[in-house]
Coordinates of C-alpha atoms in Angstrom, one line a residue:
M1 CA -16.7 -23.9 -106.3
T2 CA -20.2 -22.5 -106.6
T3 CA -22.7 -22.5 -109.5
P4 CA -25.2 -19.8 -110.5
D5 CA -28.0 -21.7 -109.0
T6 CA -26.5 -21.5 -105.5
A7 CA -28.3 -18.9 -103.4
P8 CA -25.8 -16.8 -101.6
L9 CA -26.0 -16.1 -97.9
A10 CA -25.8 -12.6 -96.5
V11 CA -22.4 -11.4 -95.2
T12 CA -23.7 -11.3 -91.6
Q13 CA -24.9 -14.9 -91.9
V14 CA -21.6 -16.1 -93.3
A15 CA -19.7 -14.3 -90.5
E16 CA -21.9 -15.8 -87.8
L17 CA -21.7 -19.3 -89.2
G18 CA -18.0 -18.9 -89.6
R19 CA -17.6 -17.9 -86.0
R20 CA -19.6 -20.9 -84.9
V21 CA -17.5 -23.2 -87.0
L22 CA -14.3 -21.8 -85.5
D23 CA -15.7 -22.1 -82.0
E24 CA -16.7 -25.7 -82.6
V25 CA -13.2 -26.6 -84.0
G26 CA -11.7 -24.8 -81.0
T27 CA -13.3 -27.4 -78.7
A28 CA -10.9 -29.9 -80.2
V29 CA -7.9 -27.8 -81.3
V30 CA -6.2 -25.6 -78.8
G31 CA -4.9 -22.3 -80.0
M32 CA -4.3 -21.9 -83.8
R33 CA -7.3 -19.5 -84.0
D34 CA -5.7 -17.2 -86.5
T35 CA -4.4 -20.1 -88.6
L36 CA -7.7 -21.8 -88.5
E37 CA -9.5 -18.6 -89.6
I38 CA -7.3 -18.3 -92.6
A39 CA -7.8 -22.0 -93.4
L40 CA -11.6 -21.6 -93.2
A41 CA -11.4 -18.4 -95.3
T42 CA -9.4 -20.4 -97.9
L43 CA -12.1 -23.0 -98.1
L44 CA -14.8 -20.4 -98.4
A45 CA -12.8 -18.7 -101.2
G46 CA -12.7 -22.1 -103.0
G47 CA -9.1 -22.8 -102.4
H48 CA -6.8 -25.6 -101.1
V49 CA -4.6 -25.5 -98.0
L50 CA -1.1 -26.7 -97.4
F51 CA 0.0 -27.1 -93.8
E52 CA 3.8 -27.2 -93.6
D53 CA 5.2 -27.9 -90.1
V54 CA 6.8 -30.5 -87.9
P55 CA 4.8 -33.5 -86.9
G56 CA 2.7 -33.6 -83.7
L57 CA 1.3 -30.0 -83.8
G58 CA -2.3 -31.0 -84.6
K59 CA -2.4 -30.4 -88.4
T60 CA -4.4 -33.6 -89.1
L61 CA -6.7 -32.9 -86.1
A62 CA -7.4 -29.4 -87.4
A63 CA -8.2 -30.7 -90.9
R64 CA -10.6 -33.4 -89.6
S65 CA -12.2 -31.0 -87.2
L66 CA -12.8 -28.4 -89.9
A67 CA -14.4 -31.1 -92.2
T68 CA -16.7 -32.3 -89.4
A69 CA -17.8 -28.8 -88.3
L70 CA -18.5 -27.9 -92.0
G71 CA -20.5 -31.1 -92.5
L72 CA -18.2 -32.4 -95.3
D73 CA -17.3 -36.0 -96.0
F74 CA -13.7 -36.5 -95.0
A75 CA -11.1 -38.9 -96.3
R76 CA -7.5 -39.1 -95.2
L77 CA -4.7 -40.7 -97.2
Q78 CA -1.2 -41.3 -95.7
C79 CA 1.2 -40.6 -98.5
T80 CA 4.1 -43.1 -98.9
P81 CA 6.8 -43.6 -101.5
D82 CA 5.0 -46.7 -103.0
L83 CA 1.7 -44.9 -103.4
L84 CA 0.2 -45.1 -106.9
P85 CA -2.0 -42.5 -108.7
S86 CA -4.8 -45.0 -108.7
D87 CA -4.7 -45.2 -104.9
I88 CA -5.9 -41.6 -105.0
T89 CA -8.2 -41.4 -108.0
G90 CA -9.6 -45.0 -108.0
S91 CA -9.4 -47.6 -110.7
S92 CA -11.4 -50.0 -112.8
V93 CA -11.8 -53.5 -111.4
F94 CA -13.0 -56.6 -113.3
D95 CA -16.3 -58.0 -112.0
P96 CA -16.5 -61.7 -112.8
A97 CA -20.3 -61.7 -112.2
S98 CA -21.0 -59.1 -114.8
R99 CA -17.9 -59.8 -116.9
A100 CA -17.3 -56.1 -117.1
F101 CA -14.9 -53.5 -115.6
E102 CA -16.4 -51.5 -112.7
F103 CA -15.0 -48.2 -111.5
R104 CA -14.1 -48.1 -107.8
P105 CA -13.8 -44.5 -106.7
G106 CA -10.7 -43.6 -104.7
P107 CA -10.5 -41.5 -101.5
V108 CA -10.4 -38.2 -103.6
F109 CA -14.1 -38.6 -104.1
T110 CA -15.0 -36.7 -100.9
G111 CA -15.7 -33.2 -99.6
L112 CA -12.4 -32.6 -97.9
F113 CA -9.5 -34.8 -98.8
L114 CA -6.5 -34.8 -96.5
A115 CA -3.2 -35.8 -98.1
D116 CA -1.0 -36.5 -95.1
E117 CA 2.7 -35.9 -95.6
I118 CA 2.2 -35.3 -99.3
N119 CA 6.0 -34.8 -99.8
R120 CA 6.6 -38.5 -99.0
T121 CA 5.0 -39.7 -102.3
A122 CA 6.6 -39.6 -105.7
P123 CA 5.9 -36.8 -108.2
K124 CA 3.9 -39.1 -110.4
T125 CA 1.4 -39.7 -107.6
Q126 CA 1.5 -36.0 -106.5
S127 CA 0.5 -35.1 -110.0
A128 CA -2.7 -37.2 -109.7
L129 CA -4.0 -34.4 -107.5
L130 CA -3.4 -31.6 -110.0
E131 CA -6.5 -32.2 -112.1
A132 CA -8.6 -32.7 -109.0
M133 CA -7.4 -29.5 -107.5
A134 CA -7.7 -27.4 -110.6
E135 CA -10.7 -28.8 -112.3
R136 CA -12.6 -30.6 -109.5
Q137 CA -12.6 -33.8 -111.7
V138 CA -10.4 -36.8 -112.3
S139 CA -9.7 -38.7 -115.5
V140 CA -9.3 -42.5 -115.3
D141 CA -9.2 -44.9 -118.2
G142 CA -10.2 -42.1 -120.6
V143 CA -13.3 -41.2 -118.6
T144 CA -13.6 -37.9 -116.8
R145 CA -15.6 -38.0 -113.6
P146 CA -16.7 -35.0 -111.6
L147 CA -15.8 -34.7 -107.9
P148 CA -18.4 -33.9 -105.2
R149 CA -19.2 -30.3 -104.5
P150 CA -17.7 -28.7 -102.5
F151 CA -14.3 -30.3 -102.9
H152 CA -11.1 -29.2 -101.2
V153 CA -7.7 -30.6 -100.6
V154 CA -5.8 -30.1 -97.3
A155 CA -2.3 -31.4 -97.4
T156 CA 0.4 -31.6 -94.8
S157 CA 4.2 -31.5 -95.4
N158 CA 7.2 -32.0 -93.1
P159 CA 9.7 -29.3 -93.9
V160 CA 12.6 -30.6 -91.7
E161 CA 12.9 -34.2 -92.9
Y162 CA 14.4 -34.8 -96.3
E163 CA 15.3 -38.5 -96.4
G164 CA 12.7 -40.4 -98.5
T165 CA 10.8 -37.2 -99.5
Y166 CA 10.0 -35.5 -102.8
P167 CA 9.7 -31.7 -102.8
L168 CA 6.4 -30.5 -104.3
P169 CA 6.9 -29.2 -107.9
E170 CA 6.2 -25.5 -108.4
A171 CA 3.1 -26.2 -110.5
Q172 CA 1.5 -28.1 -107.6
L173 CA 2.6 -25.6 -104.9
D174 CA 0.9 -22.9 -107.0
R175 CA -2.4 -24.8 -106.8
F176 CA -2.5 -24.4 -103.1
M177 CA -4.1 -21.0 -102.2
V178 CA -2.2 -20.8 -99.0
R179 CA 0.7 -22.5 -97.2
L180 CA 0.3 -22.3 -93.4
A181 CA 2.6 -23.0 -90.5
V182 CA 1.1 -24.0 -87.2
G183 CA 4.1 -23.3 -84.9
Y184 CA 4.7 -24.6 -81.4
P185 CA 2.1 -23.7 -78.7
D186 CA 3.1 -21.7 -75.7
R187 CA 3.3 -23.3 -72.3
E188 CA -0.2 -22.4 -71.4
Q189 CA -1.7 -23.8 -74.6
E190 CA 0.4 -27.0 -74.3
S191 CA -0.8 -27.5 -70.8
E192 CA -4.4 -27.1 -72.0
V193 CA -3.8 -29.8 -74.6
L194 CA -2.7 -32.2 -71.9
L195 CA -5.5 -31.3 -69.5
R196 CA -8.2 -31.7 -72.2
R197 CA -6.8 -35.1 -73.1
V198 CA -7.0 -36.3 -69.5
A199 CA -10.5 -34.8 -69.1
R200 CA -12.1 -36.5 -72.1
R201 CA -10.6 -39.9 -71.2
Q202 CA -10.1 -41.0 -74.8
E203 CA -7.9 -40.2 -77.7
A204 CA -10.7 -38.9 -80.1
A205 CA -11.7 -35.3 -79.7
P206 CA -15.4 -35.1 -80.8
V207 CA -16.6 -32.2 -82.9
S208 CA -20.2 -31.5 -83.9
S209 CA -21.4 -30.4 -87.4
V210 CA -22.4 -26.7 -87.5
V211 CA -23.4 -26.6 -91.2
D212 CA -23.7 -29.1 -94.1
A213 CA -22.3 -29.3 -97.6
A214 CA -25.2 -27.3 -99.1
M215 CA -24.7 -24.6 -96.5
V216 CA -21.0 -24.4 -97.3
L217 CA -21.8 -23.8 -100.9
A218 CA -24.2 -21.0 -99.9
M219 CA -21.5 -19.5 -97.7
Q220 CA -19.1 -19.7 -100.7
A221 CA -21.7 -18.0 -102.9
G222 CA -22.0 -15.3 -100.2
V223 CA -18.3 -14.6 -100.4
E224 CA -18.4 -14.6 -104.2
A225 CA -21.2 -11.9 -104.2
V226 CA -18.9 -9.4 -102.5
E227 CA -17.4 -6.7 -104.7
V228 CA -14.0 -5.3 -104.3
D229 CA -12.8 -1.7 -104.7
R230 CA -10.5 -1.1 -107.7
D231 CA -7.7 0.3 -105.4
V232 CA -7.6 -2.9 -103.4
V233 CA -7.3 -4.9 -106.7
R234 CA -4.5 -2.6 -107.8
Y235 CA -2.7 -3.2 -104.5
C236 CA -2.8 -6.9 -105.0
V237 CA -1.4 -6.5 -108.4
D238 CA 1.3 -4.2 -107.2
L239 CA 2.4 -6.7 -104.5
A240 CA 2.6 -9.6 -107.0
A241 CA 4.4 -7.4 -109.6
A242 CA 7.0 -6.4 -107.0
T243 CA 7.9 -10.0 -106.4
R244 CA 8.9 -10.3 -110.0
E245 CA 11.4 -7.5 -109.7
H246 CA 12.9 -8.2 -106.2
S247 CA 16.7 -8.9 -106.3
S248 CA 16.4 -11.9 -104.0
L249 CA 13.9 -13.7 -106.2
E250 CA 14.5 -15.7 -109.3
V251 CA 10.8 -16.3 -110.0
G252 CA 8.0 -14.1 -108.6
A253 CA 4.3 -14.7 -108.1
S254 CA 2.1 -15.3 -111.2
P255 CA -1.3 -13.7 -111.8
R256 CA -2.8 -16.7 -110.0
G257 CA -1.0 -15.4 -106.9
S258 CA -2.5 -12.0 -107.2
Q259 CA -5.9 -13.4 -107.9
N260 CA -5.7 -15.7 -104.8
L261 CA -4.5 -12.8 -102.7
L262 CA -7.7 -10.9 -103.7
L263 CA -10.0 -13.8 -103.2
L264 CA -8.7 -14.7 -99.8
A265 CA -8.7 -11.0 -98.7
R266 CA -12.3 -10.9 -99.6
A267 CA -13.2 -14.1 -97.7
V268 CA -11.3 -12.8 -94.6
A269 CA -13.3 -9.6 -94.8
V270 CA -16.6 -11.5 -94.9
L271 CA -15.6 -13.6 -91.9
D272 CA -15.0 -10.3 -90.2
G273 CA -18.6 -9.3 -91.0
R274 CA -17.7 -6.8 -93.7
D275 CA -19.0 -6.7 -97.3
Y276 CA -15.8 -4.9 -98.5
A277 CA -12.1 -5.7 -98.3
L278 CA -9.5 -3.5 -96.9
P279 CA -5.7 -3.2 -97.6
E280 CA -5.2 -4.7 -94.1
D281 CA -7.0 -7.8 -95.2
V282 CA -4.5 -8.1 -98.1
K283 CA -1.6 -7.6 -95.8
R284 CA -2.9 -10.2 -93.3
V285 CA -2.9 -13.0 -95.9
A286 CA 0.0 -11.9 -98.2
V287 CA 2.6 -14.1 -96.6
P288 CA 0.6 -17.4 -96.6
V289 CA -0.6 -16.7 -100.2
L290 CA 2.6 -15.4 -101.8
A291 CA 5.6 -17.0 -100.0
H292 CA 5.3 -20.5 -101.4
R293 CA 5.0 -19.2 -105.0
L294 CA 8.4 -17.5 -104.9
T295 CA 11.8 -19.0 -105.9
L296 CA 14.9 -17.5 -104.3
T297 CA 18.1 -16.8 -106.1
P298 CA 21.0 -19.1 -105.2
T299 CA 22.7 -16.2 -103.5
A300 CA 19.6 -15.4 -101.4
W301 CA 19.2 -19.1 -100.5
A302 CA 22.8 -19.3 -99.4
S303 CA 22.4 -16.2 -97.3
A304 CA 19.5 -17.9 -95.4
V305 CA 16.9 -15.4 -96.8
R306 CA 13.4 -16.8 -96.6
A307 CA 10.5 -16.1 -99.0
E308 CA 8.4 -15.1 -96.1
D309 CA 10.9 -12.3 -95.2
V310 CA 10.8 -11.1 -98.8
V311 CA 7.0 -10.8 -98.7
R312 CA 7.1 -8.9 -95.4
D313 CA 9.7 -6.6 -96.8
L314 CA 7.5 -5.8 -99.8
L315 CA 4.5 -5.1 -97.5
R316 CA 6.7 -2.4 -95.9
T317 CA 7.8 -0.9 -99.2
V318 CA 4.9 -1.3 -101.6
A319 CA 2.5 1.6 -101.1
G320 CA -1.2 0.7 -100.5
P321 CA -4.2 2.8 -101.2
A322 CA -4.8 5.8 -99.0
T323 CA -8.6 5.3 -98.8
V324 CA -10.9 2.5 -99.9
A325 CA -14.5 3.1 -100.7
R326 CA -17.1 0.5 -99.8
A327 CA -17.9 -1.5 -102.9

């Protein structure tokens, strides 16, 4: 989240720094280039990321590597059923020396907060992140405390294990700009993972900082300075509106969905070196932005229809603009 006093970087500078960040992350994370680019674009657009996939695919490593390459403070919290909201936000502790309560900040007071296996903690604790994600602040003991800038949440979720888990409520899912799936690597990529582990002779995969927190704010301001053609805006609205009328969906995407679709398409365009967004940018990010905001009807769910398939179907049927002018 930027402020008016943050000087924006030029589009070419943002694109170059973004490429260097992705290259640096690529020294630790094998493959996942497209997924990492969308994750980086999400952070530059001011959003939060939900990685939903099976364990062992490098989601935590990707989040830590992104934080390091971006020069952000990083905190990781392993979510468990007995986790309390104060374990995230912090709490007031009595200090016998001063005979007063002193606030001890929780791990959420950082630049990039990783909530690992967020669906393993109870809804009460999950809701402790809602204010942080929406307002970039937390309220503890009646006092509102701002979080550092920039602040972003990257959460991971295991979609195949249901025992001892709590599905994320729709309100919290809606706060994530994207939901990304890593997927299994191919044989070549998996072999590269093993070879790199043997070559570095240690578990840790070192990553160097490319920028710092102040530069990240300037990159975000550079993305915010990009205008968007009205036809691209209308295309985002048409896609979101189509989800509200689809026969397989009980609940469609809200205006927050169409807004996030536009913001992320703009960030993807900037990382591609363009100061204008194209319908292709919207199509590229439509599935990760919209799918997790949709609720299937019982009939569609029983027929094994997936929300991702519905979005892809809409991308084929909803007409986009024929031409787009540079903003």
